[in-house]
mmCIF file of C-alpha atoms in Angstrom:
data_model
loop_
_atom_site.group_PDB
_atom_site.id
_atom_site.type_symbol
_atom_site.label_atom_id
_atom_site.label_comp_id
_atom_site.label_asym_id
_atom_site.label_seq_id
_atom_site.Cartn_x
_atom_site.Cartn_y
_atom_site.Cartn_z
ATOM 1 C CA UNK A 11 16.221 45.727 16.143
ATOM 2 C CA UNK A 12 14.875 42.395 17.265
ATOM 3 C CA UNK A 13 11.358 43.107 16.228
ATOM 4 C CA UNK A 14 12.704 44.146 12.759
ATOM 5 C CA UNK A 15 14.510 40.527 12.576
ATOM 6 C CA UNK A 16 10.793 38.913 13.993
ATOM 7 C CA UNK A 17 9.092 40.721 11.099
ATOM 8 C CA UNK A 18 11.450 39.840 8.511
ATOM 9 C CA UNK A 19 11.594 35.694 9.383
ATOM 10 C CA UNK A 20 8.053 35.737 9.296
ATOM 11 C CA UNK A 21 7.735 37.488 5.883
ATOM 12 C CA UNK A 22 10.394 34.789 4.794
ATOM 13 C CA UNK A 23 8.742 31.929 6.414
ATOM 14 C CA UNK A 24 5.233 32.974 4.716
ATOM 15 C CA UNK A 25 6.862 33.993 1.537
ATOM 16 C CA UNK A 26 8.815 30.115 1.103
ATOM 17 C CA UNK A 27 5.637 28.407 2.322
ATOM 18 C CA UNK A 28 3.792 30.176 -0.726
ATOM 19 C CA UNK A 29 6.228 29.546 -2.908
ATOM 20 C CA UNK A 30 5.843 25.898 -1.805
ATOM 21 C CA UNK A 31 2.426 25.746 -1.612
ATOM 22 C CA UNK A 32 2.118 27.416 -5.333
ATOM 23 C CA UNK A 33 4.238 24.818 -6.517
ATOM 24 C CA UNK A 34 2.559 22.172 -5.342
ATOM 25 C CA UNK A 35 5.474 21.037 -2.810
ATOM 26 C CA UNK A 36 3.693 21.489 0.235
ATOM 27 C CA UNK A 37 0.223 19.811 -0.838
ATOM 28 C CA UNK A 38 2.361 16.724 -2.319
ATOM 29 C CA UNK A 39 3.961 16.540 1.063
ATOM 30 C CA UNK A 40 1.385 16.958 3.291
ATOM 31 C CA UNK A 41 -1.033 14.312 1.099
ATOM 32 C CA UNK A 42 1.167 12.275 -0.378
ATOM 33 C CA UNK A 43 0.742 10.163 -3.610
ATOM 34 C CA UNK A 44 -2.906 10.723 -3.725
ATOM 35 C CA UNK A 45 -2.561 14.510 -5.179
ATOM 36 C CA UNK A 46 -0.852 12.763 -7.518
ATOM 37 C CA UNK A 47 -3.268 10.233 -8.408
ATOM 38 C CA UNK A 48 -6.119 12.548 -8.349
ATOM 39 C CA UNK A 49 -4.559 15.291 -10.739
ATOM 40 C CA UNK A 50 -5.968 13.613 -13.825
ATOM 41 C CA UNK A 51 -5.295 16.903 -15.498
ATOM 42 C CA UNK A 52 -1.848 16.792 -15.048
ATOM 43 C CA UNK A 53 -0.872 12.960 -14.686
ATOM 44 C CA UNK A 54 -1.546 9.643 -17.194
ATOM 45 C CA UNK A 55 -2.067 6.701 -15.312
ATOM 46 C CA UNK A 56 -0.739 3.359 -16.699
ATOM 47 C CA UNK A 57 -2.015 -0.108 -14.610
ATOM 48 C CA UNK A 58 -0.797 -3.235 -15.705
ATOM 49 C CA UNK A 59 -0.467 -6.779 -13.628
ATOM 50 C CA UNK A 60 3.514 -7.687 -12.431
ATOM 51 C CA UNK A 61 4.820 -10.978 -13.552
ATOM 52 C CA UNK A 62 5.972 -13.412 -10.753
ATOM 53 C CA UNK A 63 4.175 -14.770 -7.413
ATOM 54 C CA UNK A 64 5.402 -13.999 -4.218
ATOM 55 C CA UNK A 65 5.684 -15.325 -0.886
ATOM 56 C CA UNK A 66 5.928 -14.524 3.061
ATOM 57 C CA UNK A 67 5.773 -17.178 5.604
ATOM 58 C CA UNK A 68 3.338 -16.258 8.727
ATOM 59 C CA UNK A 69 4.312 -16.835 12.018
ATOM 60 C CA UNK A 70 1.026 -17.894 14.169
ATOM 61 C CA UNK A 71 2.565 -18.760 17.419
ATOM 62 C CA UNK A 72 4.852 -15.144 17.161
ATOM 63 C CA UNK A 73 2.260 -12.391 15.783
ATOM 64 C CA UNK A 74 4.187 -9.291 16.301
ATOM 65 C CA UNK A 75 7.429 -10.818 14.065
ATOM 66 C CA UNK A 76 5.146 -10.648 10.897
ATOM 67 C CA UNK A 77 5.167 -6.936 10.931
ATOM 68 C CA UNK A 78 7.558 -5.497 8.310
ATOM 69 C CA UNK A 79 7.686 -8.879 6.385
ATOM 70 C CA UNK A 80 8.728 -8.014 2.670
ATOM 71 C CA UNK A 81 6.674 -9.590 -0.113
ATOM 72 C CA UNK A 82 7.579 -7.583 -3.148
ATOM 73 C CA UNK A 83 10.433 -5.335 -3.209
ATOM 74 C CA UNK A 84 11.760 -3.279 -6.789
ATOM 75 C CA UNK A 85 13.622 -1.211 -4.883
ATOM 76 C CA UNK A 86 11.157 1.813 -5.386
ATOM 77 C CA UNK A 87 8.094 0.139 -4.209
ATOM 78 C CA UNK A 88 7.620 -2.600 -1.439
ATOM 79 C CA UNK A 89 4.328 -4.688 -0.219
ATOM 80 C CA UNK A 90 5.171 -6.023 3.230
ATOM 81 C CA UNK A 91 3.244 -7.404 6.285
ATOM 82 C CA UNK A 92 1.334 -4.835 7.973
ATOM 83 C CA UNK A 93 -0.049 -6.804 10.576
ATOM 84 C CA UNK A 94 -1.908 -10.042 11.225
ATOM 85 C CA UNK A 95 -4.945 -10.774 13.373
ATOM 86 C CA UNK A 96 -5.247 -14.140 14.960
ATOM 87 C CA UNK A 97 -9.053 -14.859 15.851
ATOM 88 C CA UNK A 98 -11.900 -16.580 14.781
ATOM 89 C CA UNK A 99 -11.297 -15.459 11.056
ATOM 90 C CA UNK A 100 -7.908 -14.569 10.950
ATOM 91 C CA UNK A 101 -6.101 -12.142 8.614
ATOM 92 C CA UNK A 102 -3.031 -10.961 7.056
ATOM 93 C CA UNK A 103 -2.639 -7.471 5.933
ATOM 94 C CA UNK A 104 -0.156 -6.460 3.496
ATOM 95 C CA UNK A 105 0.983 -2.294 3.070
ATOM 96 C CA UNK A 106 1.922 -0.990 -0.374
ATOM 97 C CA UNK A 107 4.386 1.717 -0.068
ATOM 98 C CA UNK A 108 5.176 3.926 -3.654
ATOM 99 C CA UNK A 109 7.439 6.959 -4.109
ATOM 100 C CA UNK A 110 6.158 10.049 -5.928
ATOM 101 C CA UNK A 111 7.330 13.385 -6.919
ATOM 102 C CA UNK A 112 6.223 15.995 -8.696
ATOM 103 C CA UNK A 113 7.556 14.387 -12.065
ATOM 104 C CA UNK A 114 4.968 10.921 -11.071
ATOM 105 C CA UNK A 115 4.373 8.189 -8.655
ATOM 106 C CA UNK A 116 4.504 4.404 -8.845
ATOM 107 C CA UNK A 117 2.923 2.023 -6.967
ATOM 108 C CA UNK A 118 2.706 -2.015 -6.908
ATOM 109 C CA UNK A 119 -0.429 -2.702 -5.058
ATOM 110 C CA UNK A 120 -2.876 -5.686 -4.218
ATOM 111 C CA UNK A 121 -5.437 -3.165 -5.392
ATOM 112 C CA UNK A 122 -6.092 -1.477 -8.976
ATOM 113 C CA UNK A 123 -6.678 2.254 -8.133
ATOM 114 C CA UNK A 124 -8.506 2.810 -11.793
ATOM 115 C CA UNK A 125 -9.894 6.336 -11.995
ATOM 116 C CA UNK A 126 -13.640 6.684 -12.594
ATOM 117 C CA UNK A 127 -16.035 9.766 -12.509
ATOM 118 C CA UNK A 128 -16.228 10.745 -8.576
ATOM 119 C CA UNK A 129 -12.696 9.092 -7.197
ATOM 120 C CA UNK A 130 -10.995 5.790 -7.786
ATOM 121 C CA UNK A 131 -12.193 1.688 -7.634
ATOM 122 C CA UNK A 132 -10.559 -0.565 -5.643
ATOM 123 C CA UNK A 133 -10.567 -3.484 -7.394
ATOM 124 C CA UNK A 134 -8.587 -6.529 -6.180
ATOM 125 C CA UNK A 135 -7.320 -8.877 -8.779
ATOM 126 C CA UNK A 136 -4.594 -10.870 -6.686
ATOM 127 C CA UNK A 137 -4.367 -14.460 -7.148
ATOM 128 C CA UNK A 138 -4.100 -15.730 -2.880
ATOM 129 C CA UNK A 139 -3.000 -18.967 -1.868
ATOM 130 C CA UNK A 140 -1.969 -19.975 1.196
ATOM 131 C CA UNK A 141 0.131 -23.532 2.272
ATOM 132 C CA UNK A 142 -0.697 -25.093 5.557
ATOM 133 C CA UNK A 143 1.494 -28.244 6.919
ATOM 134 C CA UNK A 144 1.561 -29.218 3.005
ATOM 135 C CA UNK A 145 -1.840 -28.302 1.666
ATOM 136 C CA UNK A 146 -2.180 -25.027 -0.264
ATOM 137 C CA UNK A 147 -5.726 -23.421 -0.811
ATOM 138 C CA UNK A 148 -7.194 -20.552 -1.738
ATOM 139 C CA UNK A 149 -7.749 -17.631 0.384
ATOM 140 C CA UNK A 150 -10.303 -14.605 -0.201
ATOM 141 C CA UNK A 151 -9.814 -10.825 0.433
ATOM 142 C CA UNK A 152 -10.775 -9.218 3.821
ATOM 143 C CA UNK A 153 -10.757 -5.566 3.231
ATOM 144 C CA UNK A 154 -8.952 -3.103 1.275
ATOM 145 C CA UNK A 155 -8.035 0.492 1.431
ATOM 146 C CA UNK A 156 -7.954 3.532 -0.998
ATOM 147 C CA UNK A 157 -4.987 5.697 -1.281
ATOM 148 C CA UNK A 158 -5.106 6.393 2.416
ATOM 149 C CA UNK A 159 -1.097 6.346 3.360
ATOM 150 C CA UNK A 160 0.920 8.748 2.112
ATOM 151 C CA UNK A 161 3.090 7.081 -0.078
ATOM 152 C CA UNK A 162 -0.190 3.704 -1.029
ATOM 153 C CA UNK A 163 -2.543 1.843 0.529
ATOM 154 C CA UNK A 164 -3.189 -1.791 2.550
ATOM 155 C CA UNK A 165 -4.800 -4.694 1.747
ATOM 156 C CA UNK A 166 -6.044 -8.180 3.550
ATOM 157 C CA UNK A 167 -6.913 -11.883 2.930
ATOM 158 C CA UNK A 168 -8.300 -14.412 5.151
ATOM 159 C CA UNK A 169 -5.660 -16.823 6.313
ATOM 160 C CA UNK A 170 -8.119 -19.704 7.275
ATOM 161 C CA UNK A 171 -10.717 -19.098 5.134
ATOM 162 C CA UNK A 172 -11.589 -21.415 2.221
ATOM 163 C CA UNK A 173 -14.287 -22.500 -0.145
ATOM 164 C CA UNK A 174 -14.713 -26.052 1.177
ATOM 165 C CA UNK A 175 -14.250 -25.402 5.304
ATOM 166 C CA UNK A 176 -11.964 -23.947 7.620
ATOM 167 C CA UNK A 177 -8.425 -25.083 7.912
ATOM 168 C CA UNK A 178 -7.933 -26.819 11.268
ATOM 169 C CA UNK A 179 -4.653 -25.510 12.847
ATOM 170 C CA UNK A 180 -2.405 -26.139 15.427
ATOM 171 C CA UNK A 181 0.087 -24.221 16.504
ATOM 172 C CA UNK A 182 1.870 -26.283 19.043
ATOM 173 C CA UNK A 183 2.446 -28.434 15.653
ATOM 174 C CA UNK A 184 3.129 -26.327 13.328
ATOM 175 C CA UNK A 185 2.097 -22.614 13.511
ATOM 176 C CA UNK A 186 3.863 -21.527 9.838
ATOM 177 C CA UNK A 187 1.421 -20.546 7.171
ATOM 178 C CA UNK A 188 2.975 -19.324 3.881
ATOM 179 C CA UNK A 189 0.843 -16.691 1.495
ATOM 180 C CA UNK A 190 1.540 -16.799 -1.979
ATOM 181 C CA UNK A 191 0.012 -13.761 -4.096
ATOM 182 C CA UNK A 192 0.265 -13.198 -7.921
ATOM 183 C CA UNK A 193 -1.271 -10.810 -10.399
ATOM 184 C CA UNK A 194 -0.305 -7.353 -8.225
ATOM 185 C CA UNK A 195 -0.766 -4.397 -9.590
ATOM 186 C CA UNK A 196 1.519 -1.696 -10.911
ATOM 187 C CA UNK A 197 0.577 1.879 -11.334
ATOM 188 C CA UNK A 198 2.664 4.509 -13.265
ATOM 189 C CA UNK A 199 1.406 8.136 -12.911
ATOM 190 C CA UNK A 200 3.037 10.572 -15.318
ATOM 191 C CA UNK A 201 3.133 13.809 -16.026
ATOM 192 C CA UNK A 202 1.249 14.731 -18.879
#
């Protein structure tokens, strides 16, 4: 009797995870919003810049309390502090997070995932300042990634990086640096 039950869970098992896979359920979940993005068959992508600029303040004395740090928040997607590397160039890296379903995906980004022939660009068209004891400058992309997360991607600036010089800093007077960002990026993927 028990190897009858054995036989029959697996059967059900195997038959749900076709179903799921068949559906497209279980590739969705296990990949995330880029089996979204790279369905061009079956999903329109709309990119277009979001109004506003937007602002975190960067602790430099207390790394680690950056993390999690919301920037932009919709309520569906959110940019937030990912982490920040204090060094001889030192960076800020924000995370996009998205939702998608089978119906779509959205996605504000620092990065404009535009489809072209072999994959995607990853072109950066945020406006970065950042405000040090008073004096605001602008600051220059680090790195960027593609679709890599599950639900978006990350991208950086240089904190202390500027066209003129370096920005002298210290901490013991003043270790807040704020990072202003404008022209994100929304995507809309719909079903077709």
């Amino acid at each position: 009797m028990k190897k009858k039950h054995f036989k029959m869970l697996i059967i059900g098992v195997g038959t749900i995870a076709f179903i799921l896979w068949i559906s497209g359920w279980l590739n969705l979940w296990i990949n995330g919003i880029s089996v979204i993005a790279n369905d061009i068959e079956g999903y329109r992508l709309h990119s277009y810049p979001v109004d506003g600029e937007y602002s975190v303040k960067i602790d430099l004395n207390n790394i680690d309390s950056n993390e999690g740090k919301v920037l932009y928040d919709d309520g569906e997607n959110q940019v937030y502090v990912e982490k920040v590397l204090v060094n001889g160039q030192s960076e800020v890296y924000f995370r996009s997070s998205g939702n998608y379903s089978l119906r779509g995906a959205t996605l504000v980004s620092g990065n404009e995932h535009a489809r072209i022939d072999n994959g995607f660009t990853s072109i950066n068209h945020v406006n970065a300042t950042a405000t040090y004891q008073g004096e605001s400058f602008k600051i220059y992309q680090s790195g960027s990634s593609g679709l890599n997360y599950r639900d978006g991607d990350s991208f950086g600036f240089y904190l202390l990086l500027t066209d003129d010089k370096g920005v002298d800093v210290d901490i013991e007077k003043d270790s807040i640096i704020e990072v202003k960002l404008s022209n994100l990026y929304m995507h809309n993927w719909e079903k077709k």
